[in-house]
Amino acid sequence: MFGEQAEAAPADLSNFGSLKLAFDGVDAAFVHLPIPTNPADVPQQLENILRAARETNLPRMVFTTSGATDERLAQVPFVAGNLAVASAVLSSGVPAVVLKPTVYLENLLQPWAIADIIERGILSYPPLEPSRQVSWTGLADQARFAVAALTADDAVGKSYFIASPGPVTGVELAALLSAQVGREVRYELLTLEQFGTGIAHVFGEEVGSSMTAFYTALNALPPNGSVVDLTVATTDLAVNLTSVSDWVSSQKWLDRPPSIQ
């Protein structure tokens, strides 16, 4: 994929030795945990990552919590877990920077979201009040923040809220999508129970229950509580970001397979 400029180093998060080999001799590492098939595995995986980083004297780690990490939210399992992970990374003795993204724009491209958008003209994600503005994070923007954090002089030991610029409501996002898919797209609010059932169908009951609790907590924030102030992150980590509207317009929505189940 990357030609001769990159060297593949296979590793397993549950295998400390393989992580140590992957980290050995590198200048920095970016760590993004996947959605766990078993959340109970995460503490051991994190310990393996941090131990491997310490034993190889990793010069710097940039770590993303892969989701909302905000003390203002009710301490439901997803939020409490992210806060605990961020704290563990920053107190591990490894020179580290923690990035705290919002909900990912790429979730809109997943089969459970894109099929409704293209085939039915319905946007039902995220399950938040239609008038609530939300800061989204594009993966390319997360990558831009990560690359900057790998070398930024004053970033070590800090955590940053990150997002793509241009928060939107569900209704506003549906309008942006309408302009790209050639049909009217309307925002349709799912109940949290409906949303949780759909997520459980894809990722399992535990993840479905956790996401239901998480979005319940988000809906309980003040009206602007889902909007991220990017001032600190963009000051310390000078980056050129892609707005939510530009991200939407850059996707090839109609090139995707129809009737995705």
mmCIF file of C-alpha atoms in Angstrom:
data_model
loop_
_atom_site.group_PDB
_atom_site.id
_atom_site.type_symbol
_atom_site.label_atom_id
_atom_site.label_comp_id
_atom_site.label_asym_id
_atom_site.label_seq_id
_atom_site.Cartn_x
_atom_site.Cartn_y
_atom_site.Cartn_z
ATOM 1 C CA MET A 1 0.000 0.000 0.000
ATOM 2 C CA PHE A 2 2.720 2.471 0.961
ATOM 3 C CA GLY A 3 5.508 1.307 -1.338
ATOM 4 C CA GLU A 4 9.076 1.153 -0.120
ATOM 5 C CA GLN A 5 8.719 4.050 2.333
ATOM 6 C CA ALA A 6 6.927 1.960 4.949
ATOM 7 C CA GLU A 7 7.793 -1.243 6.740
ATOM 8 C CA ALA A 8 5.016 -3.461 8.052
ATOM 9 C CA ALA A 9 5.362 -4.681 11.621
ATOM 10 C CA PRO A 10 2.565 -7.072 12.571
ATOM 11 C CA ALA A 11 1.580 -7.081 16.231
ATOM 12 C CA ASP A 12 -1.192 -8.291 18.499
ATOM 13 C CA LEU A 13 -2.499 -6.075 21.302
ATOM 14 C CA SER A 14 -2.836 -9.139 23.503
ATOM 15 C CA ASN A 15 0.790 -10.141 22.859
ATOM 16 C CA PHE A 16 3.323 -7.993 24.728
ATOM 17 C CA GLY A 17 6.308 -9.451 22.872
ATOM 18 C CA SER A 18 4.920 -8.555 19.449
ATOM 19 C CA LEU A 19 4.238 -4.981 20.554
ATOM 20 C CA LYS A 20 7.755 -4.652 21.911
ATOM 21 C CA LEU A 21 9.166 -5.747 18.559
ATOM 22 C CA ALA A 22 6.904 -3.255 16.744
ATOM 23 C CA PHE A 23 7.987 -0.335 18.962
ATOM 24 C CA ASP A 24 11.683 -1.185 19.065
ATOM 25 C CA GLY A 25 13.816 1.422 17.323
ATOM 26 C CA VAL A 26 11.031 3.742 16.179
ATOM 27 C CA ASP A 27 10.950 7.496 16.785
ATOM 28 C CA ALA A 28 7.278 7.697 17.743
ATOM 29 C CA ALA A 29 4.058 5.709 17.722
ATOM 30 C CA PHE A 30 0.419 6.596 17.101
ATOM 31 C CA VAL A 31 -2.008 4.338 18.965
ATOM 32 C CA HIS A 32 -5.708 4.041 18.165
ATOM 33 C CA LEU A 33 -7.538 1.226 19.941
ATOM 34 C CA PRO A 34 -10.156 -0.671 17.906
ATOM 35 C CA ILE A 35 -13.716 -1.274 19.068
ATOM 36 C CA PRO A 36 -13.149 -4.226 21.412
ATOM 37 C CA THR A 37 -14.908 -7.497 20.779
ATOM 38 C CA ASN A 38 -14.607 -7.948 24.539
ATOM 39 C CA PRO A 39 -14.296 -4.688 26.553
ATOM 40 C CA ALA A 40 -12.793 -6.673 29.416
ATOM 41 C CA ASP A 41 -9.670 -7.187 27.272
ATOM 42 C CA VAL A 42 -8.873 -3.448 27.037
ATOM 43 C CA PRO A 43 -7.015 -3.008 30.376
ATOM 44 C CA GLN A 44 -4.568 -5.800 29.526
ATOM 45 C CA GLN A 45 -4.124 -4.530 25.973
ATOM 46 C CA LEU A 46 -3.384 -1.035 27.274
ATOM 47 C CA GLU A 47 -0.918 -2.379 29.821
ATOM 48 C CA ASN A 48 0.852 -4.326 27.051
ATOM 49 C CA ILE A 49 1.105 -1.163 24.929
ATOM 50 C CA LEU A 50 2.462 0.976 27.751
ATOM 51 C CA ARG A 51 4.867 -1.680 29.029
ATOM 52 C CA ALA A 52 6.232 -2.215 25.513
ATOM 53 C CA ALA A 53 6.650 1.557 25.125
ATOM 54 C CA ARG A 54 8.516 1.831 28.427
ATOM 55 C CA GLU A 55 10.808 -1.128 27.801
ATOM 56 C CA THR A 56 11.779 0.125 24.327
ATOM 57 C CA ASN A 57 12.225 3.706 25.614
ATOM 58 C CA LEU A 58 9.742 4.926 23.021
ATOM 59 C CA PRO A 59 10.545 8.637 22.524
ATOM 60 C CA ARG A 60 6.903 9.639 22.053
ATOM 61 C CA MET A 61 3.420 8.164 21.871
ATOM 62 C CA VAL A 62 0.391 9.932 20.420
ATOM 63 C CA PHE A 63 -2.714 8.183 21.708
ATOM 64 C CA THR A 64 -6.326 8.707 20.701
ATOM 65 C CA THR A 65 -9.170 7.790 23.019
ATOM 66 C CA SER A 66 -11.214 7.007 19.881
ATOM 67 C CA GLY A 67 -14.254 8.787 21.295
ATOM 68 C CA ALA A 68 -15.675 11.327 23.709
ATOM 69 C CA THR A 69 -13.573 11.908 26.827
ATOM 70 C CA ASP A 70 -15.272 14.714 28.709
ATOM 71 C CA GLU A 71 -15.567 15.106 32.467
ATOM 72 C CA ARG A 72 -18.862 16.978 32.016
ATOM 73 C CA LEU A 73 -20.590 13.843 30.770
ATOM 74 C CA ALA A 74 -22.306 11.374 33.063
ATOM 75 C CA GLN A 75 -19.773 8.683 33.906
ATOM 76 C CA VAL A 76 -21.316 5.933 31.829
ATOM 77 C CA PRO A 77 -18.978 3.022 30.962
ATOM 78 C CA PHE A 78 -17.780 4.420 27.603
ATOM 79 C CA VAL A 79 -16.916 7.833 29.048
ATOM 80 C CA ALA A 80 -15.436 6.525 32.297
ATOM 81 C CA GLY A 81 -13.355 4.025 30.344
ATOM 82 C CA ASN A 82 -11.971 6.703 28.021
ATOM 83 C CA LEU A 83 -11.117 8.989 30.936
ATOM 84 C CA ALA A 84 -9.340 6.135 32.712
ATOM 85 C CA VAL A 85 -7.373 5.230 29.584
ATOM 86 C CA ALA A 86 -6.319 8.858 28.996
ATOM 87 C CA SER A 87 -5.185 9.170 32.608
ATOM 88 C CA ALA A 88 -3.254 5.882 32.440
ATOM 89 C CA VAL A 89 -1.410 6.954 29.279
ATOM 90 C CA LEU A 90 -0.423 10.365 30.655
ATOM 91 C CA SER A 91 0.743 8.910 33.983
ATOM 92 C CA SER A 92 2.556 5.918 32.479
ATOM 93 C CA GLY A 93 6.018 7.458 32.314
ATOM 94 C CA VAL A 94 5.919 7.282 28.516
ATOM 95 C CA PRO A 95 6.290 10.701 26.821
ATOM 96 C CA ALA A 96 2.746 10.912 25.528
ATOM 97 C CA VAL A 97 0.129 13.165 23.956
ATOM 98 C CA VAL A 98 -3.564 12.257 24.165
ATOM 99 C CA LEU A 99 -6.067 13.262 21.483
ATOM 100 C CA LYS A 100 -9.752 13.265 22.419
ATOM 101 C CA PRO A 101 -11.887 13.140 19.267
ATOM 102 C CA THR A 102 -15.639 13.490 18.928
ATOM 103 C CA VAL A 103 -17.991 11.250 16.959
ATOM 104 C CA TYR A 104 -16.349 10.173 13.703
ATOM 105 C CA LEU A 105 -17.619 11.376 10.320
ATOM 106 C CA GLU A 106 -16.627 8.031 8.838
ATOM 107 C CA ASN A 107 -19.423 6.423 10.842
ATOM 108 C CA LEU A 108 -21.735 7.889 8.191
ATOM 109 C CA LEU A 109 -20.046 5.620 5.633
ATOM 110 C CA GLN A 110 -20.752 2.435 7.567
ATOM 111 C CA PRO A 111 -23.354 0.054 6.090
ATOM 112 C CA TRP A 112 -25.839 0.699 8.895
ATOM 113 C CA ALA A 113 -25.842 4.446 8.124
ATOM 114 C CA ILE A 114 -25.136 4.884 4.427
ATOM 115 C CA ALA A 115 -27.833 2.527 3.161
ATOM 116 C CA ASP A 116 -30.559 4.610 4.795
ATOM 117 C CA ILE A 117 -29.029 7.844 3.488
ATOM 118 C CA ILE A 118 -28.806 6.693 -0.136
ATOM 119 C CA GLU A 119 -31.802 4.381 -0.451
ATOM 120 C CA ARG A 120 -34.363 5.931 1.887
ATOM 121 C CA GLY A 121 -33.202 9.527 2.220
ATOM 122 C CA ILE A 122 -33.003 9.196 5.992
ATOM 123 C CA LEU A 123 -30.223 10.253 8.357
ATOM 124 C CA SER A 124 -30.764 8.804 11.810
ATOM 125 C CA TYR A 125 -27.257 9.028 13.246
ATOM 126 C CA PRO A 126 -26.281 10.194 15.759
ATOM 127 C CA PRO A 127 -29.410 9.776 17.915
ATOM 128 C CA LEU A 128 -29.332 13.337 19.279
ATOM 129 C CA GLU A 129 -31.960 16.062 19.374
ATOM 130 C CA PRO A 130 -32.347 17.592 15.861
ATOM 131 C CA SER A 131 -31.448 21.095 17.071
ATOM 132 C CA ARG A 132 -28.281 20.030 18.921
ATOM 133 C CA GLN A 133 -25.080 21.184 17.235
ATOM 134 C CA VAL A 134 -22.416 18.494 17.134
ATOM 135 C CA SER A 135 -18.681 18.672 16.458
ATOM 136 C CA TRP A 136 -17.640 15.777 14.246
ATOM 137 C CA THR A 137 -14.118 14.436 13.642
ATOM 138 C CA GLY A 138 -12.873 13.267 10.258
ATOM 139 C CA LEU A 139 -10.192 10.599 10.370
ATOM 140 C CA ALA A 140 -7.948 12.660 8.089
ATOM 141 C CA ASP A 141 -8.158 15.568 10.538
ATOM 142 C CA GLN A 142 -7.364 13.226 13.427
ATOM 143 C CA ALA A 143 -4.335 12.115 11.408
ATOM 144 C CA ARG A 144 -3.277 15.741 10.881
ATOM 145 C CA PHE A 145 -3.455 16.378 14.623
ATOM 146 C CA ALA A 146 -1.550 13.142 15.276
ATOM 147 C CA VAL A 147 1.258 13.981 12.853
ATOM 148 C CA ALA A 148 1.637 17.429 14.420
ATOM 149 C CA ALA A 149 1.619 15.934 17.934
ATOM 150 C CA LEU A 150 4.444 13.541 17.022
ATOM 151 C CA THR A 151 6.903 16.441 16.992
ATOM 152 C CA ALA A 152 5.243 19.465 18.651
ATOM 153 C CA ASP A 153 7.654 20.811 21.266
ATOM 154 C CA ASP A 154 5.204 21.560 24.079
ATOM 155 C CA ALA A 155 2.590 18.858 23.523
ATOM 156 C CA VAL A 156 4.012 16.027 25.664
ATOM 157 C CA GLY A 157 2.025 15.421 28.820
ATOM 158 C CA LYS A 158 -1.067 17.173 27.476
ATOM 159 C CA SER A 159 -4.457 16.085 26.189
ATOM 160 C CA TYR A 160 -6.414 17.874 23.491
ATOM 161 C CA PHE A 161 -10.026 17.915 22.412
ATOM 162 C CA ILE A 162 -9.979 17.599 18.630
ATOM 163 C CA ALA A 163 -12.604 17.820 15.879
ATOM 164 C CA SER A 164 -13.154 18.968 12.334
ATOM 165 C CA PRO A 165 -14.336 22.594 12.116
ATOM 166 C CA GLY A 166 -17.961 23.494 11.470
ATOM 167 C CA PRO A 167 -20.333 21.861 13.975
ATOM 168 C CA VAL A 168 -23.761 21.029 12.553
ATOM 169 C CA THR A 169 -27.181 19.927 13.730
ATOM 170 C CA GLY A 170 -28.781 16.764 12.433
ATOM 171 C CA VAL A 171 -31.049 18.844 10.210
ATOM 172 C CA GLU A 172 -28.082 20.809 8.819
ATOM 173 C CA LEU A 173 -26.109 17.626 8.163
ATOM 174 C CA ALA A 174 -29.085 16.116 6.337
ATOM 175 C CA ALA A 175 -29.212 19.205 4.098
ATOM 176 C CA LEU A 176 -25.508 18.842 3.281
ATOM 177 C CA LEU A 177 -26.094 15.198 2.384
ATOM 178 C CA SER A 178 -29.097 16.084 0.221
ATOM 179 C CA ALA A 179 -26.874 18.174 -2.014
ATOM 180 C CA GLN A 180 -24.523 15.217 -2.567
ATOM 181 C CA VAL A 181 -26.788 12.183 -3.015
ATOM 182 C CA GLY A 182 -29.271 13.703 -5.479
ATOM 183 C CA ARG A 183 -32.329 13.369 -3.279
ATOM 184 C CA GLU A 184 -33.780 14.960 -0.185
ATOM 185 C CA VAL A 185 -32.344 13.537 3.007
ATOM 186 C CA ARG A 186 -34.224 14.213 6.227
ATOM 187 C CA TYR A 187 -33.039 13.776 9.780
ATOM 188 C CA GLU A 188 -35.104 11.189 11.636
ATOM 189 C CA LEU A 189 -34.461 10.867 15.358
ATOM 190 C CA LEU A 190 -34.305 7.278 16.566
ATOM 191 C CA THR A 191 -35.161 6.466 20.129
ATOM 192 C CA LEU A 192 -32.091 5.495 22.092
ATOM 193 C CA GLU A 193 -33.542 2.010 22.482
ATOM 194 C CA GLN A 194 -33.867 1.642 18.695
ATOM 195 C CA PHE A 195 -30.334 2.896 18.195
ATOM 196 C CA GLY A 196 -28.905 0.569 20.846
ATOM 197 C CA THR A 197 -30.653 -2.420 19.324
ATOM 198 C CA GLY A 198 -29.152 -1.622 15.916
ATOM 199 C CA ILE A 199 -25.638 -1.248 17.317
ATOM 200 C CA ALA A 200 -26.007 -4.467 19.309
ATOM 201 C CA HIS A 201 -26.911 -6.263 16.083
ATOM 202 C CA VAL A 202 -23.551 -5.232 14.590
ATOM 203 C CA PHE A 203 -21.184 -5.121 17.586
ATOM 204 C CA GLY A 204 -22.877 -7.152 20.313
ATOM 205 C CA GLU A 205 -25.113 -6.473 23.304
ATOM 206 C CA GLU A 206 -22.426 -4.967 25.546
ATOM 207 C CA VAL A 207 -21.360 -2.375 22.968
ATOM 208 C CA GLY A 208 -25.005 -1.618 22.134
ATOM 209 C CA SER A 209 -25.826 -1.013 25.784
ATOM 210 C CA SER A 210 -22.705 1.124 26.246
ATOM 211 C CA MET A 211 -23.527 3.306 23.212
ATOM 212 C CA THR A 212 -27.116 3.773 24.378
ATOM 213 C CA ALA A 213 -25.852 5.041 27.733
ATOM 214 C CA PHE A 214 -23.285 7.274 26.010
ATOM 215 C CA TYR A 215 -25.773 9.044 23.753
ATOM 216 C CA THR A 216 -28.154 9.419 26.686
ATOM 217 C CA ALA A 217 -25.339 11.286 28.430
ATOM 218 C CA LEU A 218 -24.684 13.454 25.363
ATOM 219 C CA ASN A 219 -28.359 14.419 25.137
ATOM 220 C CA ALA A 220 -28.198 15.563 28.763
ATOM 221 C CA LEU A 221 -25.499 18.179 28.039
ATOM 222 C CA PRO A 222 -26.424 21.858 27.559
ATOM 223 C CA PRO A 223 -27.486 22.774 23.969
ATOM 224 C CA ASN A 224 -23.913 23.676 22.937
ATOM 225 C CA GLY A 225 -22.301 20.947 25.021
ATOM 226 C CA SER A 226 -21.434 18.778 22.013
ATOM 227 C CA VAL A 227 -19.402 21.546 20.354
ATOM 228 C CA VAL A 228 -15.612 21.445 20.759
ATOM 229 C CA ASP A 229 -13.503 24.582 21.170
ATOM 230 C CA LEU A 230 -10.503 23.967 18.915
ATOM 231 C CA THR A 231 -8.505 26.989 20.068
ATOM 232 C CA VAL A 232 -6.012 25.126 22.280
ATOM 233 C CA ALA A 233 -5.474 22.207 19.902
ATOM 234 C CA THR A 234 -4.975 24.353 16.810
ATOM 235 C CA THR A 235 -2.675 26.743 18.690
ATOM 236 C CA ASP A 236 -0.358 24.019 20.003
ATOM 237 C CA LEU A 237 -0.711 21.722 16.986
ATOM 238 C CA ALA A 238 -0.714 23.957 13.923
ATOM 239 C CA VAL A 239 -2.829 22.080 11.365
ATOM 240 C CA ASN A 240 -4.927 22.736 8.280
ATOM 241 C CA LEU A 241 -8.281 21.053 8.799
ATOM 242 C CA THR A 242 -11.199 20.053 6.574
ATOM 243 C CA SER A 243 -14.622 21.415 7.519
ATOM 244 C CA VAL A 244 -17.558 19.058 7.958
ATOM 245 C CA SER A 245 -19.242 20.493 4.866
ATOM 246 C CA ASP A 246 -16.095 19.992 2.770
ATOM 247 C CA TRP A 247 -15.750 16.429 4.071
ATOM 248 C CA VAL A 248 -19.323 15.653 3.035
ATOM 249 C CA SER A 249 -18.813 17.116 -0.423
ATOM 250 C CA SER A 250 -15.585 15.150 -0.965
ATOM 251 C CA GLN A 251 -17.127 11.705 -0.437
ATOM 252 C CA LYS A 252 -18.230 9.521 -3.356
ATOM 253 C CA TRP A 253 -21.596 8.689 -1.846
ATOM 254 C CA LEU A 254 -23.158 7.131 -4.930
ATOM 255 C CA ASP A 255 -20.221 4.850 -5.723
ATOM 256 C CA ARG A 256 -21.087 2.586 -2.802
ATOM 257 C CA PRO A 257 -22.894 -0.755 -3.130
ATOM 258 C CA PRO A 258 -26.704 -0.474 -2.943
ATOM 259 C CA SER A 259 -28.898 -2.349 -0.468
ATOM 260 C CA ILE A 260 -26.094 -2.890 2.050
ATOM 261 C CA GLN A 261 -27.257 -5.141 4.861
#
